[in-house]
């Protein structure tokens, strides 16, 4: 998303009328034509449409009630600006068609669409840096992060970053203008012009971009280099450093948790062995067996259990053989838990408490494990977003580095610019796939929304 696209980079034909050299004017380079056909004419419109659809789904899922968190607000703002970037980039895919260069309305619109797309890209860049730094603070200092991070503060951070970058990129809206130029006619124009005299060269008028006085004065102070450094190189360095720290913390946390779970399993095993008596419980007395059998029978009758008391056996045999029965859980559901009902009340309480404690401990461990896994999945999702961001924005940084060593009309730098622009547009379109792959909570929320839509 981050990449500073200049108007000259998108100029298809910038050669003047003289000399009438078709190879110089139209830059008949096979690599450039292939890059324009594949990247700009074919793939970029598809990527823009898919990106707009995916970002709309991101906004719908991330604004649901189950996804309310500070990270979700950052990702939702990211989806909004990615949608605007894809929407702005769709008209730019028509830039390489020669017929549109003859339209003054379209060329004038491009002087505003180019800085607008750069502004959405720059805001997205620093929003990515913001939530990466915030996530690192949340992992490295969780107690402090709870005090300083909140949904309200996140909203203010998004507004502040958006306004600040909009102010910084405001001069770009006054940096370009169009002027008329002339060139030799293309072959299709010659064929359409029936009255064309072969002895007189065919000339057609088109429009090209030109720097304004404001842009010239700003470039004298190194404004263009400052913009490239602020929105290309510095964010890439920041994201690389903090993303490496995030990856290191995730690996360290995973190893520590494996050790803790292994130790906890050993402690629980030893605790259960100590809690359970080695010998069998003492035999029950004869006079208490009748009471136990009567209480158990009344209990079954009152709770309407479909379980008949043994009629062909004596209470003594019942007490010696069947010394257990099923108790309902505290939730009142049909879930049953086998507990040994020993006649001595102290022993019964001891056994009930031990088993209930083990079950409660298992629930707490499962809950903590689920909460930890959700936090880990959020961190892994952000790591994946940043890794893809850096990979797809690196070619744009390379273009900015090597551009001073090439002429503006060089076909090689233009071909490489078409590829880097496609990768920038692709970066604005793949976040829905990344969220779906790495975030379990995002998948659950999206599945819930799909079920509601079906109903």
Coordinates of N, CA and C in Angstrom, one line a residue, residues 2-4 232-233 393-402:
X2 N 2.0 1.1 0.5 CA 2.8 2.3 0.6 C 3.6 2.4 -0.6
X3 N 3.7 3.4 -1.2 CA 4.4 3.7 -2.5 C 4.0 5.0 -3.0
X4 N 4.9 5.8 -3.4 CA 4.6 7.1 -3.8 C 4.6 7.1 -5.4
X232 N 7.7 5.6 2.7 CA 8.2 4.3 2.0 C 9.3 3.7 2.9
X233 N 10.4 4.4 3.2 CA 11.5 3.7 3.8 C 11.4 3.6 5.3
X393 N 5.4 -4.2 -0.8 CA 5.8 -2.8 -0.9 C 7.3 -2.7 -1.2
X394 N 8.0 -3.8 -1.0 CA 9.5 -3.7 -1.3 C 9.8 -3.3 -2.8
X395 N 9.1 -3.8 -3.8 CA 9.4 -3.4 -5.2 C 9.2 -1.9 -5.4
X396 N 8.2 -1.3 -4.7 CA 7.9 0.1 -4.8 C 9.1 0.9 -4.2
X397 N 9.7 0.4 -3.1 CA 10.8 1.1 -2.5 C 12.0 1.0 -3.5
X398 N 12.2 -0.1 -4.1 CA 13.3 -0.3 -5.1 C 13.1 0.7 -6.3
X399 N 11.9 0.8 -6.7 CA 11.6 1.8 -7.8 C 12.1 3.2 -7.4
X400 N 11.7 3.6 -6.2 CA 12.1 4.9 -5.7 C 13.6 5.1 -5.6
X401 N 14.3 4.0 -5.3 CA 15.7 4.1 -5.1 C 16.4 4.2 -6.5
X402 N 16.0 3.4 -7.5 CA 16.7 3.4 -8.7 C 16.2 4.4 -9.7

